[in-house]
Coordinates of C-alpha atoms (C1' of nucleotides) in Angstrom, one line a residue:
Chain P
M1174 CA -136.0 99.2 -166.3
K1175 CA -137.6 102.6 -165.3
A1176 CA -138.8 102.8 -161.8
R1177 CA -142.6 102.6 -161.5
V1178 CA -144.1 103.1 -158.1
R1179 CA -147.7 103.6 -157.1
Y1180 CA -149.8 105.1 -154.2
A1181 CA -152.7 102.9 -153.8
P1182 CA -155.2 104.3 -151.3
S1183 CA -158.5 102.9 -150.6
P1184 CA -161.3 105.5 -150.5
T1185 CA -162.6 104.5 -147.0
G1186 CA -161.6 107.6 -145.1
L1187 CA -160.1 111.0 -145.3
Q1188 CA -156.5 111.3 -146.5
H1189 CA -154.4 111.5 -143.3
I1190 CA -150.9 112.1 -142.4
G1191 CA -149.8 108.5 -142.6
S1192 CA -151.2 107.9 -146.0
V1193 CA -149.7 111.2 -147.3
R1194 CA -146.3 110.3 -146.1
T1195 CA -146.5 107.0 -147.9
A1196 CA -147.6 108.8 -151.0
L1197 CA -144.8 111.4 -150.5
F1198 CA -142.1 108.8 -150.2
N1199 CA -143.4 107.0 -153.3
Y1200 CA -143.5 110.2 -155.1
L1201 CA -140.1 111.4 -154.1
F1202 CA -138.6 108.1 -155.1
A1203 CA -140.3 108.2 -158.4
R1204 CA -139.1 111.7 -159.1
S1205 CA -135.6 111.0 -157.8
Q1206 CA -135.4 108.1 -160.2
G1207 CA -136.9 109.8 -163.2
G1208 CA -139.6 107.1 -162.9
S1209 CA -143.3 107.1 -162.9
F1210 CA -145.7 107.7 -160.0
I1211 CA -149.1 106.0 -160.4
L1212 CA -152.3 106.5 -158.6
R1213 CA -154.4 103.4 -158.2
L1214 CA -157.8 103.5 -156.4
E1215 CA -158.3 100.3 -154.3
D1216 CA -162.0 100.5 -153.9
T1217 CA -162.7 96.9 -153.1
D1218 CA -164.3 97.5 -149.8
R1219 CA -167.8 98.3 -150.6
A1220 CA -169.0 98.7 -147.0
R1221 CA -166.7 101.5 -146.3
Y1222 CA -166.4 103.1 -149.7
S1223 CA -167.6 106.6 -150.2
E1224 CA -167.5 109.0 -153.2
A1225 CA -166.6 111.8 -150.8
Y1226 CA -163.3 110.1 -149.9
V1227 CA -162.4 109.9 -153.6
K1228 CA -163.0 113.6 -153.8
N1229 CA -161.0 114.3 -150.7
L1230 CA -158.2 112.3 -152.2
Y1231 CA -158.0 114.5 -155.3
D1232 CA -158.6 117.7 -153.4
T1233 CA -155.8 116.7 -150.9
F1234 CA -153.2 116.0 -153.5
K1235 CA -154.0 119.0 -155.6
W1236 CA -153.6 121.1 -152.6
L1237 CA -150.3 119.5 -151.8
G1238 CA -149.1 120.0 -155.3
F1239 CA -148.5 116.3 -156.2
Y1240 CA -149.2 115.0 -159.6
W1241 CA -149.2 111.4 -160.9
D1242 CA -148.1 110.3 -164.3
E1243 CA -150.8 107.7 -164.5
G1244 CA -154.1 107.5 -162.7
P1245 CA -157.9 107.3 -162.9
D1246 CA -158.2 111.0 -163.9
T1247 CA -155.0 111.3 -166.0
G1248 CA -155.3 107.8 -167.7
G1249 CA -152.3 105.9 -168.9
P1250 CA -151.2 102.7 -170.6
K1251 CA -152.3 100.4 -167.8
A1252 CA -155.9 101.8 -167.4
P1253 CA -158.2 101.4 -165.8
Y1254 CA -156.6 102.5 -162.5
I1255 CA -159.7 101.9 -160.5
Q1256 CA -160.0 98.4 -159.1
S1257 CA -163.7 98.3 -159.2
E1258 CA -163.4 98.5 -162.9
R1259 CA -161.0 95.6 -163.1
F1260 CA -163.0 92.9 -161.3
D1261 CA -163.0 90.4 -164.1
I1262 CA -159.3 90.5 -164.1
Y1263 CA -159.2 89.4 -160.5
R1264 CA -161.7 86.7 -160.7
K1265 CA -159.8 85.4 -163.7
H1266 CA -156.5 85.3 -161.9
A1267 CA -158.1 83.8 -158.8
E1268 CA -159.6 81.0 -160.9
Q1269 CA -156.3 80.5 -162.6
L1270 CA -154.7 79.9 -159.3
V1271 CA -157.4 77.3 -158.5
Q1272 CA -156.7 75.8 -161.8
M1273 CA -153.0 75.5 -161.0
G1274 CA -153.8 73.9 -157.7
K1275 CA -152.3 77.0 -155.8
A1276 CA -155.7 78.0 -154.4
Y1277 CA -159.0 76.4 -153.6
Y1278 CA -162.7 77.0 -153.1
C1279 CA -163.9 77.3 -149.6
F1280 CA -167.5 76.9 -148.6
C1281 CA -167.2 77.7 -144.9
S1282 CA -169.6 80.5 -143.8
D1283 CA -168.3 83.9 -143.0
D1284 CA -167.0 83.4 -139.5
K1285 CA -167.4 86.8 -137.8
K1286 CA -165.9 86.0 -134.4
F1287 CA -163.1 88.4 -134.9
K1288 CA -165.6 91.3 -135.5
D1289 CA -167.4 91.0 -132.1
N1290 CA -165.8 92.7 -129.2
E1291 CA -166.9 90.1 -126.7
P1292 CA -164.3 89.6 -124.2
E1293 CA -164.6 85.9 -124.0
N1294 CA -163.3 85.6 -127.5
E1295 CA -159.9 86.6 -126.2
E1296 CA -159.7 83.4 -124.2
I1297 CA -160.6 81.3 -127.3
E1298 CA -158.0 83.1 -129.2
T1299 CA -155.2 82.8 -126.6
A1300 CA -156.0 79.2 -126.4
G1301 CA -154.4 78.8 -129.7
G1302 CA -157.4 79.0 -132.0
Y1303 CA -155.9 81.3 -134.6
G1304 CA -156.9 81.7 -138.1
Y1305 CA -158.7 79.5 -140.5
T1306 CA -158.5 75.9 -139.9
R1307 CA -158.2 74.9 -143.6
T1308 CA -161.4 72.8 -143.6
C1309 CA -162.0 73.1 -147.3
R1310 CA -158.4 72.7 -148.4
S1311 CA -159.0 69.0 -148.5
I1312 CA -162.2 69.0 -150.6
D1313 CA -161.6 67.2 -153.9
P1314 CA -161.2 69.9 -156.6
I1315 CA -163.7 68.3 -158.9
E1316 CA -166.2 68.0 -156.1
A1317 CA -165.5 71.6 -155.3
R1318 CA -166.0 72.8 -158.8
K1319 CA -169.2 71.0 -159.0
R1320 CA -170.5 72.7 -155.8
V1321 CA -169.5 76.1 -157.3
Q1322 CA -171.3 75.4 -160.5
L1323 CA -174.3 74.5 -158.4
G1324 CA -174.2 78.0 -157.1
Q1325 CA -173.0 77.3 -153.6
A1326 CA -171.6 80.4 -151.9
H1327 CA -167.8 80.2 -151.8
V1328 CA -164.6 82.1 -151.5
I1329 CA -161.2 81.4 -153.0
R1330 CA -158.3 80.8 -150.6
L1331 CA -154.7 80.9 -151.3
K1332 CA -152.8 77.7 -150.4
I1333 CA -150.0 78.6 -148.0
P1334 CA -147.5 75.8 -148.0
L1335 CA -147.8 73.6 -145.0
E1336 CA -144.0 73.5 -144.4
G1337 CA -141.0 75.3 -145.4
S1338 CA -140.5 79.1 -145.2
T1339 CA -140.9 82.2 -147.2
S1340 CA -138.6 85.1 -147.3
F1341 CA -137.7 88.3 -149.1
D1342 CA -135.1 91.1 -149.0
D1343 CA -136.6 94.4 -147.9
V1344 CA -134.6 97.4 -149.0
L1345 CA -134.7 98.9 -145.5
L1346 CA -135.0 95.9 -143.2
G1347 CA -132.8 93.4 -145.0
R1348 CA -133.7 89.8 -145.3
I1349 CA -136.9 88.7 -143.6
E1350 CA -138.0 85.2 -143.2
W1351 CA -141.1 83.4 -142.1
K1352 CA -141.9 79.8 -141.4
N1353 CA -144.8 79.1 -143.6
T1354 CA -146.7 77.8 -140.6
D1355 CA -146.5 81.4 -139.1
I1356 CA -148.3 82.9 -142.0
N1357 CA -152.0 83.5 -141.8
P1358 CA -153.4 80.2 -142.9
D1359 CA -154.9 80.3 -146.4
P1360 CA -156.0 83.8 -146.7
V1361 CA -159.1 84.7 -148.8
L1362 CA -158.3 86.0 -152.3
L1363 CA -161.8 86.4 -153.7
K1364 CA -164.7 87.2 -151.4
S1365 CA -168.1 85.4 -151.5
D1366 CA -169.5 88.5 -153.3
G1367 CA -167.0 88.0 -156.0
Y1368 CA -164.9 91.0 -155.0
P1369 CA -161.2 90.5 -154.6
T1370 CA -159.5 91.1 -151.3
Y1371 CA -156.7 93.6 -151.0
H1372 CA -154.1 90.9 -151.3
L1373 CA -155.3 89.5 -154.7
A1374 CA -156.1 92.9 -156.4
N1375 CA -152.9 94.4 -155.0
V1376 CA -150.5 91.7 -156.3
V1377 CA -152.2 91.2 -159.7
D1378 CA -152.3 95.0 -160.2
D1379 CA -148.8 95.6 -159.2
H1380 CA -147.7 92.9 -161.7
L1381 CA -149.9 94.0 -164.4
M1382 CA -149.0 97.6 -164.0
D1383 CA -145.3 96.8 -164.0
I1384 CA -144.7 98.2 -160.6
T1385 CA -141.0 97.9 -159.7
H1386 CA -140.9 99.1 -156.1
V1387 CA -143.6 98.8 -153.5
M1388 CA -143.1 101.3 -150.6
R1389 CA -145.7 100.9 -147.9
A1390 CA -146.1 101.3 -144.2
Q1391 CA -144.5 98.7 -142.0
E1392 CA -148.0 97.6 -140.8
W1393 CA -148.1 95.7 -144.0
I1394 CA -145.1 93.6 -143.4
S1395 CA -146.8 90.7 -142.1
S1396 CA -148.7 90.3 -145.4
A1397 CA -145.6 90.4 -147.4
P1398 CA -144.8 86.6 -147.2
L1399 CA -148.4 85.9 -148.4
H1400 CA -147.8 88.3 -151.4
I1401 CA -144.5 86.6 -152.1
I1402 CA -146.2 83.3 -152.2
M1403 CA -148.7 84.6 -154.6
Y1404 CA -146.1 86.0 -156.9
E1405 CA -144.4 82.7 -156.9
A1406 CA -147.7 80.8 -157.5
F1407 CA -148.3 83.0 -160.6
G1408 CA -144.7 82.6 -161.7
W1409 CA -144.2 86.4 -161.5
K1410 CA -141.2 88.4 -160.3
A1411 CA -142.1 90.3 -157.1
P1412 CA -141.4 94.0 -157.0
V1413 CA -138.8 95.4 -154.6
L1414 CA -140.3 95.8 -151.2
C1415 CA -139.7 98.6 -148.8
H1416 CA -141.6 98.9 -145.6
L1417 CA -141.7 102.3 -144.2
P1418 CA -141.5 103.0 -140.5
M1419 CA -144.8 103.9 -139.0
V1420 CA -145.9 107.3 -137.6
L1421 CA -147.0 107.2 -134.0
G1422 CA -148.8 109.6 -131.8
E1423 CA -147.2 111.1 -128.6
D1424 CA -148.2 108.0 -126.6
G1425 CA -146.2 105.8 -128.9
H1426 CA -149.2 104.2 -130.6
K1427 CA -150.3 104.3 -134.1
L1428 CA -151.3 108.0 -134.9
S1429 CA -155.0 108.3 -134.7
K1430 CA -157.8 110.8 -134.0
R1431 CA -157.4 110.9 -130.4
H1432 CA -153.9 112.3 -130.8
G1433 CA -155.3 115.4 -132.4
A1434 CA -155.6 116.3 -136.1
T1435 CA -154.7 113.5 -138.5
A1436 CA -156.6 114.3 -141.6
V1437 CA -154.9 116.5 -144.0
D1438 CA -158.1 118.6 -144.3
E1439 CA -157.8 119.6 -140.6
F1440 CA -154.3 120.9 -141.2
R1441 CA -155.4 122.7 -144.2
K1442 CA -158.4 124.3 -142.5
K1443 CA -156.3 125.3 -139.5
G1444 CA -154.0 127.2 -142.0
Y1445 CA -151.0 125.0 -142.5
L1446 CA -149.1 125.5 -145.8
P1447 CA -148.7 122.5 -148.0
A1448 CA -144.9 123.3 -148.2
A1449 CA -144.7 123.1 -144.5
L1450 CA -146.6 119.9 -144.2
I1451 CA -144.6 118.3 -146.9
N1452 CA -141.3 119.4 -145.5
Y1453 CA -142.2 118.1 -142.1
V1454 CA -143.6 114.9 -143.2
A1455 CA -140.8 114.2 -145.4
M1456 CA -138.3 114.5 -142.5
L1457 CA -140.3 112.2 -140.3
G1458 CA -138.3 109.1 -140.4
C1459 CA -135.9 110.2 -143.2
S1460 CA -133.1 112.6 -143.7
Y1461 CA -131.8 114.5 -146.6
E1462 CA -128.9 116.9 -146.2
E1463 CA -127.0 117.4 -142.9
G1464 CA -127.5 120.7 -141.2
R1465 CA -130.5 121.7 -143.2
D1466 CA -134.2 121.7 -142.3
L1467 CA -136.0 123.6 -145.0
F1468 CA -136.5 121.8 -148.2
S1469 CA -138.8 122.6 -151.1
L1470 CA -140.6 119.8 -152.8
P1471 CA -138.3 120.0 -155.9
E1472 CA -135.3 119.8 -153.6
L1473 CA -136.7 116.7 -151.8
E1474 CA -137.3 115.2 -155.2
K1475 CA -133.6 115.7 -155.9
L1476 CA -132.2 114.7 -152.6
F1477 CA -134.4 111.7 -151.8
L1478 CA -132.6 108.4 -151.2
M1479 CA -134.5 105.3 -150.2
E1480 CA -131.6 104.2 -148.0
K1481 CA -131.9 107.3 -145.9
I1482 CA -135.3 106.2 -144.5
N1483 CA -135.1 105.2 -140.9
K1484 CA -136.1 101.9 -139.6
A1485 CA -137.6 103.1 -136.3
P1486 CA -141.1 104.4 -136.1
A1487 CA -141.4 108.2 -135.6
I1488 CA -143.6 110.1 -133.2
F1489 CA -145.5 113.0 -134.9
D1490 CA -144.7 116.2 -133.3
Y1491 CA -147.4 118.9 -133.8
V1492 CA -145.1 121.6 -132.2
K1493 CA -142.3 121.1 -134.7
L1494 CA -144.8 121.1 -137.6
E1495 CA -146.0 124.4 -136.2
W1496 CA -142.5 125.7 -136.4
F1497 CA -142.1 124.6 -139.9
N1498 CA -145.3 126.4 -140.8
G1499 CA -144.1 129.6 -139.2
Q1500 CA -141.0 129.4 -141.3
Y1501 CA -143.0 129.1 -144.4
I1502 CA -145.4 131.8 -143.5
R1503 CA -142.4 134.1 -143.1
M1504 CA -141.2 133.4 -146.5
L1505 CA -144.5 134.5 -148.0
T1506 CA -144.6 137.8 -149.9
D1507 CA -147.3 140.4 -148.8
A1508 CA -149.5 139.4 -151.8
E1509 CA -149.2 135.8 -151.1
L1510 CA -149.9 136.0 -147.5
A1511 CA -152.8 138.4 -148.2
S1512 CA -154.5 136.0 -150.5
L1513 CA -153.9 133.1 -148.2
V1514 CA -155.3 134.9 -145.2
L1515 CA -158.3 136.2 -147.1
P1516 CA -160.6 133.2 -146.7
Y1517 CA -160.2 133.4 -142.9
L1518 CA -160.9 137.0 -142.8
A1519 CA -163.8 136.6 -145.0
E1520 CA -165.1 133.8 -142.8
A1521 CA -165.0 136.3 -139.9
S1522 CA -166.9 138.7 -142.1
Y1523 CA -164.0 141.2 -141.9
I1524 CA -163.5 141.2 -145.6
S1525 CA -165.9 140.5 -148.4
Q1526 CA -165.3 137.6 -150.7
P1527 CA -164.4 138.5 -153.2
P1528 CA -162.7 141.6 -151.8
T1529 CA -163.3 145.1 -153.1
Q1530 CA -160.3 147.0 -154.5
K1531 CA -160.0 148.9 -151.2
E1532 CA -160.1 145.7 -149.2
N1533 CA -157.4 144.3 -151.4
E1534 CA -155.2 147.2 -150.6
L1535 CA -155.9 146.9 -147.0
L1536 CA -155.1 143.1 -147.1
L1537 CA -151.7 144.0 -148.6
K1538 CA -151.0 146.3 -145.7
L1539 CA -152.2 143.8 -143.2
A1540 CA -149.8 141.1 -144.3
P1541 CA -146.6 142.6 -142.8
L1542 CA -148.4 143.2 -139.5
I1543 CA -149.0 139.5 -139.0
R1544 CA -146.4 137.6 -140.9
D1545 CA -143.9 137.2 -138.0
R1546 CA -146.6 136.4 -135.6
L1547 CA -148.7 133.7 -137.2
R1548 CA -148.2 130.1 -136.5
F1549 CA -150.9 129.1 -138.9
L1550 CA -153.3 131.1 -141.0
S1551 CA -156.4 130.8 -139.0
E1552 CA -154.9 132.9 -136.3
A1553 CA -155.1 136.0 -138.5
P1554 CA -158.7 137.1 -137.7
K1555 CA -158.0 137.1 -134.0
M1556 CA -154.9 139.1 -134.4
L1557 CA -156.6 141.7 -136.6
K1558 CA -159.9 141.7 -134.8
F1559 CA -159.5 145.2 -133.3
L1560 CA -159.3 146.7 -136.8
F1561 CA -162.7 145.4 -137.7
E1562 CA -164.7 145.2 -134.4
E1563 CA -165.0 147.4 -131.3
P1564 CA -162.9 145.7 -128.7
E1565 CA -164.2 145.1 -125.3
L1566 CA -162.9 147.3 -122.7
P1567 CA -160.7 145.2 -120.5
E1568 CA -160.3 145.6 -116.8
A1569 CA -158.6 148.8 -115.8
V1570 CA -155.6 146.8 -114.5
E1571 CA -154.7 146.0 -118.1
F1572 CA -154.0 149.6 -118.9
I1573 CA -151.5 150.1 -116.2
P1574 CA -147.8 149.6 -117.1
K1575 CA -145.6 147.8 -114.7
K1576 CA -144.9 149.7 -111.4
K1577 CA -147.3 152.5 -112.4
D1578 CA -150.8 153.2 -111.4
A1579 CA -154.2 154.2 -113.0
L1580 CA -153.4 157.9 -112.7
F1581 CA -150.2 157.3 -114.8
A1582 CA -152.1 155.4 -117.4
Y1583 CA -154.7 158.0 -117.6
G1584 CA -152.0 160.7 -118.1
M1585 CA -150.4 158.6 -120.8
L1586 CA -153.7 158.4 -122.7
E1587 CA -154.2 162.0 -122.4
Q1588 CA -150.7 162.6 -123.8
A1589 CA -151.3 160.2 -126.6
L1590 CA -154.6 161.7 -127.6
Q1591 CA -152.8 165.1 -127.8
L1592 CA -150.0 163.9 -129.9
L1593 CA -152.3 162.0 -132.2
G1594 CA -154.2 165.1 -132.7
Q1595 CA -151.4 166.8 -134.5
A1596 CA -149.9 163.8 -136.2
D1597 CA -150.4 162.3 -139.6
L1598 CA -151.6 158.8 -138.8
H1599 CA -150.6 157.5 -142.1
D1600 CA -147.0 158.4 -141.6
H1601 CA -146.1 155.9 -138.9
D1602 CA -142.6 156.8 -138.7
A1603 CA -143.2 160.4 -138.0
C1604 CA -145.8 159.2 -135.4
E1605 CA -143.3 157.0 -133.7
A1606 CA -140.8 159.8 -133.6
A1607 CA -143.2 162.1 -132.0
F1608 CA -144.1 159.6 -129.4
R1609 CA -140.5 158.9 -128.8
A1610 CA -139.7 162.6 -128.3
E1611 CA -142.6 162.9 -125.9
A1612 CA -141.5 159.9 -123.9
E1613 CA -138.1 161.4 -123.5
K1614 CA -139.5 164.7 -122.4
L1615 CA -141.7 163.0 -119.8
G1616 CA -138.8 160.8 -118.7
C1617 CA -140.5 157.6 -119.3
K1618 CA -140.1 154.6 -121.5
L1619 CA -141.7 154.6 -124.8
G1620 CA -143.4 151.4 -123.8
D1621 CA -145.1 153.1 -120.9
L1622 CA -146.5 155.7 -123.1
L1623 CA -147.7 153.1 -125.6
M1624 CA -149.0 150.3 -123.4
P1625 CA -152.2 152.2 -122.3
L1626 CA -152.7 153.3 -125.7
R1627 CA -152.3 149.8 -127.1
V1628 CA -154.9 148.4 -124.7
A1629 CA -157.2 151.2 -125.5
L1630 CA -157.2 150.7 -129.2
T1631 CA -156.9 147.0 -129.3
G1632 CA -158.4 145.7 -126.1
T1633 CA -155.3 143.6 -125.3
K1634 CA -151.7 144.1 -124.2
V1635 CA -150.6 141.9 -127.2
S1636 CA -151.1 143.3 -130.7
P1637 CA -149.4 144.0 -133.9
P1638 CA -147.1 147.1 -134.0
L1639 CA -149.1 150.0 -132.9
F1640 CA -148.1 152.8 -135.3
H1641 CA -148.6 150.6 -138.3
S1642 CA -152.1 149.6 -137.0
M1643 CA -153.2 153.1 -136.3
A1644 CA -152.3 153.9 -139.9
L1645 CA -155.0 151.6 -140.8
M1646 CA -157.6 153.0 -138.5
D1647 CA -159.9 156.0 -138.8
R1648 CA -159.0 158.9 -136.6
Q1649 CA -162.4 159.1 -135.2
I1650 CA -162.4 155.5 -133.9
I1651 CA -159.0 156.0 -132.4
E1652 CA -160.1 159.0 -130.5
K1653 CA -163.3 157.4 -129.5
R1654 CA -161.5 154.4 -128.1
I1655 CA -159.0 156.5 -126.2
G1656 CA -161.8 158.5 -124.8
A1657 CA -163.7 155.5 -123.6
A1658 CA -160.6 154.1 -122.0
M1659 CA -159.9 157.4 -120.2
E1660 CA -163.4 157.4 -119.0
H1661 CA -163.0 153.8 -117.8
L1662 CA -159.8 154.6 -115.9
K1663 CA -161.2 157.7 -114.4
N1664 CA -163.9 155.8 -112.6
L1665 CA -161.4 153.3 -111.3
E1666 CA -158.6 155.6 -110.5
H1667 CA -158.5 154.8 -106.9
V1668 CA -157.9 151.1 -107.6
G1669 CA -154.7 151.6 -109.4
R1670 CA -152.4 152.6 -106.6
A1671 CA -150.9 149.4 -105.5
K1672 CA -151.3 147.6 -108.7
D1673 CA -149.1 144.6 -109.8
E1674 CA -145.3 144.9 -109.6
Chain Q
rG614 C1' -150.6 83.2 -127.2
rU615 C1' -147.6 83.2 -131.8
rC616 C1' -144.9 85.7 -135.5
rC617 C1' -142.3 90.1 -137.4
rC618 C1' -139.9 94.8 -136.9
rC619 C1' -137.5 98.6 -134.0
rU620 C1' -134.0 100.9 -130.0
rU621 C1' -128.6 108.0 -130.3
rC622 C1' -130.9 114.2 -126.2
rG623 C1' -138.3 114.9 -124.1
rU624 C1' -139.2 114.8 -129.9
rC625 C1' -137.2 114.5 -135.2
rU626 C1' -132.5 113.1 -136.6
rA627 C1' -126.6 113.1 -138.1
rG628 C1' -122.5 110.1 -137.2
rU629 C1' -118.0 106.9 -136.4
rG630 C1' -114.2 100.7 -134.5
rG631 C1' -110.5 105.7 -131.3
rU632 C1' -115.3 112.5 -132.0
rU633 C1' -115.6 117.5 -126.6
rA634 C1' -121.3 112.1 -130.1
rG635 C1' -123.2 117.2 -134.4
rG636 C1' -128.0 119.7 -136.0
rA637 C1' -133.3 121.0 -135.5
rC638 C1' -137.9 121.5 -132.5
rA639 C1' -139.2 122.0 -127.4
rC640 C1' -137.4 123.9 -122.8
rC641 C1' -134.2 127.5 -119.9
rG642 C1' -131.1 132.0 -119.8
rG643 C1' -129.6 136.6 -122.3
rG644 C1' -129.7 140.4 -126.3
rU645 C1' -132.6 143.4 -130.0
rU646 C1' -137.7 145.4 -129.9
rU647 C1' -143.5 150.0 -128.5
rU648 C1' -146.4 144.7 -126.5
rC649 C1' -146.3 139.9 -128.6
rA650 C1' -143.9 137.6 -132.3
rU651 C1' -139.7 137.6 -135.3
rC652 C1' -134.4 137.7 -135.2
rC653 C1' -129.6 136.9 -132.8
rC654 C1' -126.4 134.6 -128.8
rG655 C1' -125.8 131.0 -125.0
rG656 C1' -127.3 126.8 -122.0
rC657 C1' -129.7 122.0 -120.8
rA658 C1' -130.1 117.1 -122.7
rA659 C1' -128.8 111.0 -125.7
rC660 C1' -125.8 106.1 -127.7
rG661 C1' -131.9 100.8 -123.1
rG662 C1' -129.2 96.6 -120.2
rG663 C1' -126.0 92.3 -120.0
rG664 C1' -122.4 89.4 -122.4
rG665 C1' -118.8 88.7 -126.2
rU666 C1' -115.2 90.2 -130.7
rU667 C1' -111.2 93.9 -130.4
rC668 C1' -105.6 97.3 -128.1
rA669 C1' -110.3 100.0 -128.4
rA670 C1' -116.9 99.7 -128.9
rU671 C1' -122.4 104.1 -129.4
rU672 C1' -120.7 101.7 -134.0
rC673 C1' -119.8 94.4 -135.2
rC674 C1' -122.2 89.6 -133.0
rC675 C1' -125.5 87.2 -129.2
rC676 C1' -129.0 87.4 -125.3
rC677 C1' -132.5 90.2 -122.5
rA678 C1' -135.6 94.1 -121.6
rG679 C1' -138.7 97.8 -123.6
rG680 C1' -141.6 99.7 -127.5
rG681 C1' -144.4 98.9 -131.9
rG682 C1' -147.0 96.1 -135.6
rA683 C1' -149.6 91.8 -137.3
rU684 C1' -152.5 87.8 -136.5
rG685 C1' -160.2 89.5 -141.0
rC686 C1' -164.5 87.5 -146.9
rC687 C1' -160.7 95.9 -143.9
rA688 C1' -157.3 98.0 -146.4

RNA sequence: GUCCCCUUCGUCUAGUGGUUAGGACACCGGGUUUUCAUCCCGGCAACGGGGGUUCAAUUCCCCCAGGGGAUGCCA
């Protein structure tokens, strides 16, 4: 049978690294098998649901470049793919389980003790008072039915066998077995408001949608036996289960906001490329081909092997992701980088949005200046700031090359001004040649000649290549900035003598 | 408390009953370079501990420790 896997997010938060990785592994598995990847919205939590999260879900995956073969938007043979549109199905199945004696009505009031944060609860719990006490399990079914018909508030709970054990074979972890007494006693399947819980909806839908493989994070493993019991109760064949290792933060705990960015949106805004994010996340807890680090999505689809997923949890390394991003930025063409960087420059009001013809040309010339320097796209405005704004004049010290003094810097600027006066700024090669010749004549390093100029023009000692930058600047501005710097140095000349070294 | 899972450089990982335990990021050093960055070269650095099994264990088994997760009318 063709593999059918699903990504089943619940729209109760922004898409984050962990969920995207689960989606990615499912996606890669489906593609590697020539199977189907299905999106199913598990929107059974009314309290936390938000339309905005649904939108975020679509936006995120569109940006990442995933597509699903079946889903709420694309439709498919098992529609609807939104659980809130399938409520009658769940109720029916829950009732069916009651009918079969595998589940029962429970009239206990919603016990919220686990929701408080009162410390004394801990003592109650450590004393052994765990889980539901199965009070209603012994109510006579006929009596229970009567109470339900009378309109008494109730939930439906699954009967976990009181003895014996439940086991399954995890693709990654192998055989896992629980004593039934260790399973969460009689979990709720249908809430008192008539909504299904995750467990019910998930199992019913996976069956009805012919899901063959369930890949989900390892934090779900403890509900696996409960699901197995449900499949057995229905007389259904359970899908193959594969529990993915978790993604942890630097401190070894579940990745969360306090570790830094976790929402895909944050990475997107900061200027990470989808290809980099996918590449990095795909390698978190999984390996593909020895001796290689860079994989495109299509390559990953081809190379993915479920067996190559690791068992151990992986720590998310922001620095390594940054490296991947740099790699992918470097692979961009001028045109690609220009268009990717445009929104950031537009936001800084350096470029209009949409850009004019002239700005487009400029953008194209900007790309090679920053490509090797960017770690993420949002760094671009800062790097190019000097081209669009008058830089602040830094302290005189900044102008002075190592082992030189203010007088020297002043002289260098004077020289530069003169050279530039005769040069064609747009011919950066010729410009450079002229400066080289001059440096040689003066018996100093090219860097010594350029550093004061760099600081004068850009306001910092670190900038994109000078000659290429000047080619994009107006002559008047260049001369004005040099003049200002010289003035600045002149006043502070006396300070320069024993500078740095 | 109880249950479940996990354990190779700081991090992500490769790998095998006999290997100089490989790669990548980070870090350190060097080179290229007009600064920075890129790029290139080199270096540092790991099989958690204890028992077995075996001629031989990082690799197989057991125990321990450590880490993580779960224990909801949230998913």
